[in-house]
Short mmCIF file of C-alpha atoms and ligand atoms in Angstrom, two decimals:
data_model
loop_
_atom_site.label_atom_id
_atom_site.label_comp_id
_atom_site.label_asym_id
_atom_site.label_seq_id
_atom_site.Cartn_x
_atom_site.Cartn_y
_atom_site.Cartn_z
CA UNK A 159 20.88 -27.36 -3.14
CA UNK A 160 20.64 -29.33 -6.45
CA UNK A 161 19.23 -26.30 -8.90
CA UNK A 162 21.05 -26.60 -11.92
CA UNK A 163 18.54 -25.35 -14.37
CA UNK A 164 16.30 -27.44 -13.71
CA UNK A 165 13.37 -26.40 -10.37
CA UNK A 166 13.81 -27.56 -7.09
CA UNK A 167 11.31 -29.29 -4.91
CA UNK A 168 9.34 -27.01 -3.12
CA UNK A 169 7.74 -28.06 0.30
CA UNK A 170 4.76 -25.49 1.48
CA UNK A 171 3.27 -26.36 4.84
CA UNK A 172 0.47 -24.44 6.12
CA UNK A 173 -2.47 -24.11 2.97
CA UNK A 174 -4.38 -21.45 4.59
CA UNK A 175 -6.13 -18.16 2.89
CA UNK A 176 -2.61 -17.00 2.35
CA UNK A 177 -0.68 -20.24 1.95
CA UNK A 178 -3.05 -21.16 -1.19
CA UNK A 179 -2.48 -18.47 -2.95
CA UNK A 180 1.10 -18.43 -2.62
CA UNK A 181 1.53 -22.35 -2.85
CA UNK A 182 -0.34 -21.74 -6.04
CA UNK A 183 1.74 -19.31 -7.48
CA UNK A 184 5.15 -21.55 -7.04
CA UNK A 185 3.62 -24.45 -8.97
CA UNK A 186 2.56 -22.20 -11.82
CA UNK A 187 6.05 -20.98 -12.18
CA UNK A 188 7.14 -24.99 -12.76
CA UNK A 189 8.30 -25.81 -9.21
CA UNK A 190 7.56 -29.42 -8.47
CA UNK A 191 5.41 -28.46 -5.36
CA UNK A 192 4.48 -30.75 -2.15
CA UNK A 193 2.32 -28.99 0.10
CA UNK A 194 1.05 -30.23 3.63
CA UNK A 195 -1.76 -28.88 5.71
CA UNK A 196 -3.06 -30.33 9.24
CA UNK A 197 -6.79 -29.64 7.77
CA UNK A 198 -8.76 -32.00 5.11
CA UNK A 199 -10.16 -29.60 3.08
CA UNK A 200 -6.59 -27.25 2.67
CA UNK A 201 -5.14 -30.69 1.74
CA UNK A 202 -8.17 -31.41 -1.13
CA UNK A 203 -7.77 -27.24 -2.23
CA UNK A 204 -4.02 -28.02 -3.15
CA UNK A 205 -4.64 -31.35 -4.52
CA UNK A 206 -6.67 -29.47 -7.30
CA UNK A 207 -3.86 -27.31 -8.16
CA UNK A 208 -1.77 -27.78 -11.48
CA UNK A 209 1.47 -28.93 -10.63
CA UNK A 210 0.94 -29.58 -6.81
CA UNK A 211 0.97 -32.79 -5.01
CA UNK A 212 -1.27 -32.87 -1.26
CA UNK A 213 1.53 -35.26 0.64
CA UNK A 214 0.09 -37.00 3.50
CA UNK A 215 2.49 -36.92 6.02
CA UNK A 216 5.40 -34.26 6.76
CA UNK A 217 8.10 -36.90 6.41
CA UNK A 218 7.34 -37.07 2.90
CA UNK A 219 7.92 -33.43 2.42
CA UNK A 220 11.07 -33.82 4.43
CA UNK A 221 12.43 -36.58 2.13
CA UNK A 222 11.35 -34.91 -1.15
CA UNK A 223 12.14 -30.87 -0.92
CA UNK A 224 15.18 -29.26 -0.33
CA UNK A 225 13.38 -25.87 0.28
CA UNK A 226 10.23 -25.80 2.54
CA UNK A 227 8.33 -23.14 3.04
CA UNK A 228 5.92 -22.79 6.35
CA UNK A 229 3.23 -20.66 5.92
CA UNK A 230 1.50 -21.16 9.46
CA UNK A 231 -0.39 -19.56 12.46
CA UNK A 232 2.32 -18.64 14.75
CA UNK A 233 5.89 -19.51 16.32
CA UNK A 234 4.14 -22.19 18.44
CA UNK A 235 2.81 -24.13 15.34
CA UNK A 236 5.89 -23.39 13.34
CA UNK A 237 7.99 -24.73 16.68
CA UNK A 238 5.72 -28.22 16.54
CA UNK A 239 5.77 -28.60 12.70
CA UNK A 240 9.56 -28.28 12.70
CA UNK A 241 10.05 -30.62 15.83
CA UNK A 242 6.77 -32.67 16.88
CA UNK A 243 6.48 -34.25 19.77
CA UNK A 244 8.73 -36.82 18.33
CA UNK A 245 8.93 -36.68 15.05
CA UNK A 246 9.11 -33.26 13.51
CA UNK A 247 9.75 -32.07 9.72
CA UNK A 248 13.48 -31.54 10.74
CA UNK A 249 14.38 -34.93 11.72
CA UNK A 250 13.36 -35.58 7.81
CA UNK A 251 14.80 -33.10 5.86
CA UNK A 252 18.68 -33.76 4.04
CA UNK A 253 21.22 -31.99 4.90
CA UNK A 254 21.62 -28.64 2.75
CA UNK A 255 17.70 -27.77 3.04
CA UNK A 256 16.74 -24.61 3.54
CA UNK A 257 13.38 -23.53 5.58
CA UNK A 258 12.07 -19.96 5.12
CA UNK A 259 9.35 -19.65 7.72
CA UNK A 260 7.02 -16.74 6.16
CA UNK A 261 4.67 -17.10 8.81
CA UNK A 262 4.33 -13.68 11.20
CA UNK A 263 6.15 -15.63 13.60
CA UNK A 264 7.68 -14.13 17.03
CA UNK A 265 11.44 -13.20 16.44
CA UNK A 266 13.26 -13.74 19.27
CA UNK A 267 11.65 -17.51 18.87
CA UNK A 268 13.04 -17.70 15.26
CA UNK A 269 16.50 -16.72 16.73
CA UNK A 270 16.34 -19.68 18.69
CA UNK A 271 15.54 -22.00 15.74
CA UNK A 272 18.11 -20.85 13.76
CA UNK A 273 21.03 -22.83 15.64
CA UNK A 274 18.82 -25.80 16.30
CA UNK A 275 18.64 -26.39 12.58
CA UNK A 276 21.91 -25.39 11.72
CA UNK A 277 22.78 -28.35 13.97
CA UNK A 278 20.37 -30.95 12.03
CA UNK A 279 22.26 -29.61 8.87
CA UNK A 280 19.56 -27.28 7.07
CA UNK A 281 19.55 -22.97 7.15
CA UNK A 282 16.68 -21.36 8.30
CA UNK A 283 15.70 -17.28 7.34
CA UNK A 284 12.66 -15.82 7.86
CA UNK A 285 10.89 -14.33 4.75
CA UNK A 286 7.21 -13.12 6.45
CA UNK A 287 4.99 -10.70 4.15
CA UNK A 288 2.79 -8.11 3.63
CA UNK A 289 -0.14 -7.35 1.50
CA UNK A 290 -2.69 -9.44 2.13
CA UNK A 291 -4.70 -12.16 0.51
CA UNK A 292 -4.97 -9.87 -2.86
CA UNK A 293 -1.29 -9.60 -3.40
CA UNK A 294 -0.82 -13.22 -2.63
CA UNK A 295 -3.24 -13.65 -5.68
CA UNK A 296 -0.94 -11.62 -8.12
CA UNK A 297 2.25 -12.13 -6.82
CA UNK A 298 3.12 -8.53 -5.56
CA UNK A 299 3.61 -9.63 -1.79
CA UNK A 300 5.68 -7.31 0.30
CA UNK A 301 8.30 -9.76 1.35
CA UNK A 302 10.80 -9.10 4.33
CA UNK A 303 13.66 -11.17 4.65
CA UNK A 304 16.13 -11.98 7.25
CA UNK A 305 19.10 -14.29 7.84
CA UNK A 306 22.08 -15.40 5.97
CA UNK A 307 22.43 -13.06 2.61
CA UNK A 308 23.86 -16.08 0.68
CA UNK A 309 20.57 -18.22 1.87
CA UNK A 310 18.39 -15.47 0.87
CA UNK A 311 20.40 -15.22 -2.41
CA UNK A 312 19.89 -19.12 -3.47
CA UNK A 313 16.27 -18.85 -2.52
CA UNK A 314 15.38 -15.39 -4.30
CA UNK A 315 14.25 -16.51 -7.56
CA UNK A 316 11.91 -19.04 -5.63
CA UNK A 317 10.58 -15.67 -3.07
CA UNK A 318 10.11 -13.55 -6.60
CA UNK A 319 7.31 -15.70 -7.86
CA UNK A 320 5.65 -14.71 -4.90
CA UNK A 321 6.59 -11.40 -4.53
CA UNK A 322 7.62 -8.27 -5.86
CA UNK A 323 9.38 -5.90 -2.93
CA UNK A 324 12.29 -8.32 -1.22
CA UNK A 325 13.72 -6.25 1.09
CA UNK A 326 16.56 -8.10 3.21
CA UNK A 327 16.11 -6.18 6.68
CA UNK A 328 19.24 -8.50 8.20
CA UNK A 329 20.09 -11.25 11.09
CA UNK A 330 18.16 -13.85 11.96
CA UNK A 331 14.68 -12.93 13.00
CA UNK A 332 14.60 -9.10 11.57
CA UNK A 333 12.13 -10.07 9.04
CA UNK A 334 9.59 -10.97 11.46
CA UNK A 335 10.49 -8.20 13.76
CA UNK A 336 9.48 -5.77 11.20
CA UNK A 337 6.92 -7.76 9.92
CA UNK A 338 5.16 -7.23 13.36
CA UNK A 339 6.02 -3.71 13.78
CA UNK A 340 4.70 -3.22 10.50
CA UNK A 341 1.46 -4.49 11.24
CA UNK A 342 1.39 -1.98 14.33
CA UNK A 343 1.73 0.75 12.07
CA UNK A 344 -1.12 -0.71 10.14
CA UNK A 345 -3.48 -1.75 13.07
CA UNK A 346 -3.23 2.37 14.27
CA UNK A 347 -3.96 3.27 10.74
CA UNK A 348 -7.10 0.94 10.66
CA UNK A 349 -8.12 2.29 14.33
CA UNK A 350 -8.00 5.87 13.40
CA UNK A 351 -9.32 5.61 9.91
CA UNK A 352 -12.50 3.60 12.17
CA UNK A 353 -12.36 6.22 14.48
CA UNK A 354 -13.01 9.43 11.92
CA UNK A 355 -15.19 7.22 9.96
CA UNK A 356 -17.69 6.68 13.00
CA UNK A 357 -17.51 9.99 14.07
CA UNK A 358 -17.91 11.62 10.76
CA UNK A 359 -21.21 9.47 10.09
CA UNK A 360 -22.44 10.32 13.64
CA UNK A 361 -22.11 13.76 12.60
CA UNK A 362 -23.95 13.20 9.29
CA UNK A 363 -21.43 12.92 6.39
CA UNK A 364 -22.20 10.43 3.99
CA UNK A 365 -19.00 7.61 4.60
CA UNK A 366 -18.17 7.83 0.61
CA UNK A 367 -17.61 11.06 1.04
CA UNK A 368 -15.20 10.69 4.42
CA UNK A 369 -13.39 8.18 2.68
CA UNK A 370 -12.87 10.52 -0.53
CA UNK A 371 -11.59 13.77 1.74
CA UNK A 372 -9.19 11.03 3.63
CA UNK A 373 -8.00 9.83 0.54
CA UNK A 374 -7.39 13.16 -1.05
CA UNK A 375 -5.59 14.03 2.49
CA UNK A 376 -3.38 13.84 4.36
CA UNK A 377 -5.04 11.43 6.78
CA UNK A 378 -4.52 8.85 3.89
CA UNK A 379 -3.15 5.46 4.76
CA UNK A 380 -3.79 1.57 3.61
CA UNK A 381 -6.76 1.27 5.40
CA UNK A 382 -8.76 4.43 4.41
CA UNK A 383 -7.36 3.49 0.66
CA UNK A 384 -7.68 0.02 0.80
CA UNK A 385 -10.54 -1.39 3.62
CA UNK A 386 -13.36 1.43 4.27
CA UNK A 387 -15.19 0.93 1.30
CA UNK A 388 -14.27 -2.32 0.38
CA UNK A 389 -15.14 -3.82 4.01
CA UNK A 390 -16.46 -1.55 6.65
CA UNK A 391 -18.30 0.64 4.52
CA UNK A 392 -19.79 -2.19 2.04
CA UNK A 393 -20.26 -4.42 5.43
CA UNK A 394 -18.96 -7.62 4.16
CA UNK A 395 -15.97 -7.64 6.43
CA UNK A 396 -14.02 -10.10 4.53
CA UNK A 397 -10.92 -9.27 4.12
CA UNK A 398 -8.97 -12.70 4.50
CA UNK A 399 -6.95 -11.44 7.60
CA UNK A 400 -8.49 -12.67 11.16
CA UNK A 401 -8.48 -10.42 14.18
CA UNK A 402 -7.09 -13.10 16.19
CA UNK A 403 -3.80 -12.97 14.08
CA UNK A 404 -3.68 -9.05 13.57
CA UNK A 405 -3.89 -9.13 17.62
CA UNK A 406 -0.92 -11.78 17.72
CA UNK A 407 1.10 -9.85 15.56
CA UNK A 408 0.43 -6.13 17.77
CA UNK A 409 1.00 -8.35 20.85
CA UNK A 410 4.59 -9.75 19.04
CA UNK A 411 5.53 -5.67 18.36
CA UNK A 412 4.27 -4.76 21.74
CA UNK A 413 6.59 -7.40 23.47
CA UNK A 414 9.28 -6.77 21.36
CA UNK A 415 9.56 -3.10 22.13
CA UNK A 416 9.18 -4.15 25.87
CA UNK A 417 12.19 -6.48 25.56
CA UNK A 418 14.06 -3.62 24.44
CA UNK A 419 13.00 -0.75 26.83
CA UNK A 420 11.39 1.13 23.99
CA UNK A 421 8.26 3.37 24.73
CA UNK A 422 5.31 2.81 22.53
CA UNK A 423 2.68 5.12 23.50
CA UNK A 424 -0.15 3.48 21.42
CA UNK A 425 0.98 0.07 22.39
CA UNK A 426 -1.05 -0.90 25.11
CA UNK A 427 -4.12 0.93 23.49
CA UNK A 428 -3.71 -1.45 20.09
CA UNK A 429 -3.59 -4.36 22.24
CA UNK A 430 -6.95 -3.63 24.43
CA UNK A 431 -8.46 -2.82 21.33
CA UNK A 432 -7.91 -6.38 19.42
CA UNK A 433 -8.18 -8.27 22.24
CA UNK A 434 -11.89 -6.56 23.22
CA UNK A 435 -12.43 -7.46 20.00
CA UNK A 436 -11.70 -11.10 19.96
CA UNK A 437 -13.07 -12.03 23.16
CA UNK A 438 -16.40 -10.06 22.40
CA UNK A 439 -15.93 -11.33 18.18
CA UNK A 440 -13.89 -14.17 18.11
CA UNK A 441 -10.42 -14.95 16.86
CA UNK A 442 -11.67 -15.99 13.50
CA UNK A 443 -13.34 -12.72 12.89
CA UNK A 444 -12.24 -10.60 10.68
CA UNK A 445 -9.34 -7.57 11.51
CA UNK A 446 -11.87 -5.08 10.38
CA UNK A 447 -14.59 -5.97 12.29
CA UNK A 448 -12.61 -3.79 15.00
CA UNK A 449 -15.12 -1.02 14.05
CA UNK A 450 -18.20 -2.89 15.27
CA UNK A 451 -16.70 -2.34 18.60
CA UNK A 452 -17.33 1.66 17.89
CA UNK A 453 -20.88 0.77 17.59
CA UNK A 454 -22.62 3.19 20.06
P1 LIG B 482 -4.96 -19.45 8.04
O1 LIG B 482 -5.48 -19.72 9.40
O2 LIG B 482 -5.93 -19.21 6.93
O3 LIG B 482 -3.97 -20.63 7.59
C1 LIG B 482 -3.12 -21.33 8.46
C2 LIG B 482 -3.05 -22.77 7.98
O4 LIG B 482 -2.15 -23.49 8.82
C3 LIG B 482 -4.40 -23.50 8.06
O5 LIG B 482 -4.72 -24.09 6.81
C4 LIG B 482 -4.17 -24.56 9.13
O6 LIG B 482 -4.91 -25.75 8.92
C5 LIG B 482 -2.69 -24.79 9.02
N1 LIG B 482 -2.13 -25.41 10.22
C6 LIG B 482 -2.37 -25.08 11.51
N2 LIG B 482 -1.68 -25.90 12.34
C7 LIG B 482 -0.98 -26.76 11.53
C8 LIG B 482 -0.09 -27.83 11.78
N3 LIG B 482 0.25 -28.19 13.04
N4 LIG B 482 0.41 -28.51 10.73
C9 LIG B 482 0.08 -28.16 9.46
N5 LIG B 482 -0.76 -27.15 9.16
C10 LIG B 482 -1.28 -26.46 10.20
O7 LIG B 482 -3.97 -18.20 8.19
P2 LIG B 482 -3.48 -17.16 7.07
O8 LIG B 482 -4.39 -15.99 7.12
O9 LIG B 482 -3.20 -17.87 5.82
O10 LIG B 482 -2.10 -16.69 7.76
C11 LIG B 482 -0.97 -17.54 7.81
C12 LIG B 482 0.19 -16.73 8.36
O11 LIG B 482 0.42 -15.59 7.53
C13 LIG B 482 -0.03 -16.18 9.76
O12 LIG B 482 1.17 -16.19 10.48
C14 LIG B 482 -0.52 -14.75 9.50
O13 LIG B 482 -0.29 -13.91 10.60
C15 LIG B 482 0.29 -14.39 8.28
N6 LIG B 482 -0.28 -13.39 7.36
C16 LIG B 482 -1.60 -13.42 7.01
C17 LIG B 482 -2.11 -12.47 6.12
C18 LIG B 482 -3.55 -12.46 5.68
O14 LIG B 482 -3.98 -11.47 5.06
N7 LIG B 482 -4.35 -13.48 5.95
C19 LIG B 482 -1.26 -11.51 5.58
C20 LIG B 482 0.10 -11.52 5.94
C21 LIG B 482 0.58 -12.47 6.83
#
């Protein structure tokens, strides 16, 4: 990788609600940025950004970055960016690139990708993160990396302008592990904070007032902090984190603890729950609307 002093090109591929934010936040820090989205309008929301060029094609990104960064739906979408059909970002990219695929992709996939690209010449880790579409904003992601520690090392400087917390959680693939088993720890937090919320109410507590005795509790996690007020309680469910991917990512920690003969006793529970929900919702709802399914 060329660095010198001087800022790398930066490839980001996948412009969503998170992948703005954090595209954004590479460009300000003087990274010549090249950013590629399958959708028009992420393409035009880029192409506004100091500092960031909309690229029309991935080849282009392949020929001009030596780090890309995929910021996409899942392993399947990260599988056809990086291969196509035919003609995937890989076949592109020099020799020496380095992919960090921060999408909440599905590990034991990313430990098959690894070799693959080490044979076209170019490292991959996984970097996935935490925190939401706020922390993307102001840059104090949760960001959990694995892979090669020397990749991770050339690429750190590059991670910190997105985030704050870099924890290196080891081989190939352990970022995204914990990145899904983090967000089953998360999805039982928002179910039981739901849960006391609804019943609380039904028994005539005013929901400020369950949110302040959770808070001041020992029932207090992210979501009673972070999501009763600001989106159940307030009713604007908006978030910026779909059900359809908070159910992808309890279905990834699910199947990774059944891989591995581990118990999960709320597993299967989670996994109802979210996928009720986005059959009876839709995918693109958001996570929180999960309460509406308490509705009596
Ligand atoms: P999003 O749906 O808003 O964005 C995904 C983007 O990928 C879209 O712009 C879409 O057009 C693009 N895309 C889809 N297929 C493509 C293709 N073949 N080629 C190029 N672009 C393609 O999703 P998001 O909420 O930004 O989440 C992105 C990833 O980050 C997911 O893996 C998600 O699980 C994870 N994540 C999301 C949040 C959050 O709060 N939203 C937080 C942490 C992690």
């Amino acid at each position: 990788m060329s660095s010198g002093k001087g800022k790398y090109a930066v490839g980001f591929i996948g412009i969503g609600k998170m992948g703005l934010q954090m595209a954004t936040r590479i460009a300000a820090q003087g990274y010549p940025l090249h950013a590629y989205d399958a959708a028009e309008g992420a393409l035009k929301a880029i192409g506004a950004v100091s500092g960031a060029h909309a690229a029309k094609r991935l080849a282009d990104i392949g020929r001009d970055c030596e780090v890309v960064i995929l910021m996409l739906p899942d392993s399947a979408v990260v599988k056809k960016v990086l291969f196509g059909d035919k003609d995937g970002l890989v076949a592109h990219l020099k020799k020496g690139a380095v992919v960090i695929d921060m999408s909440s992709s599905i590990p034991s996939v990313t430990r098959e990708l690894g070799p693959r690209l080490k044979a076209a010449g170019v490292d991959l880790i996984d970097a996935p993160v935490s925190g939401g579409v706020k922390r993307a904003v102001d840059g104090s992601l949760a960001i959990m990396a694995g892979g090669d520690v020397a990749v991770i090392a050339r690429v750190k400087p590059l991670l910190l302008t997105m985030g704050k917390a870099i924890i290196e959680t080891g081989m190939l693939g352990s970022g995204h592990a914990m990145k899904a088993l983090n967000n089953y720890v998360s999805a039982a937090g928002l179910l039981a904070a739901c849960e006391a919320l609804k019943v609380g109410a039904d028994f005539g507590i005013a929901p400020e007032k369950i949110v302040a005795v959770l808070n001041a509790s020992t029932g207090k996690n992210n979501s009673t902090e972070n999501k009763l007020m600001q989106f159940i309680v307030s009713g604007s469910f908006k978030s910026g984190f779909s059900l359809g991917l908070m159910k992808k990512d309890i279905n990834i920690a699910t199947d990774l603890a059944k891989s591995l003969g581990s118990q999960t006793l709320l597993g299967e529970v989670l996994l109802k729950s979210w996928a009720d929900a986005e059959a009876k919702l839709s995918g693109a709802a958001d996570h929180t609307e999960i309460y509406r399914m308490l509705k009596n």
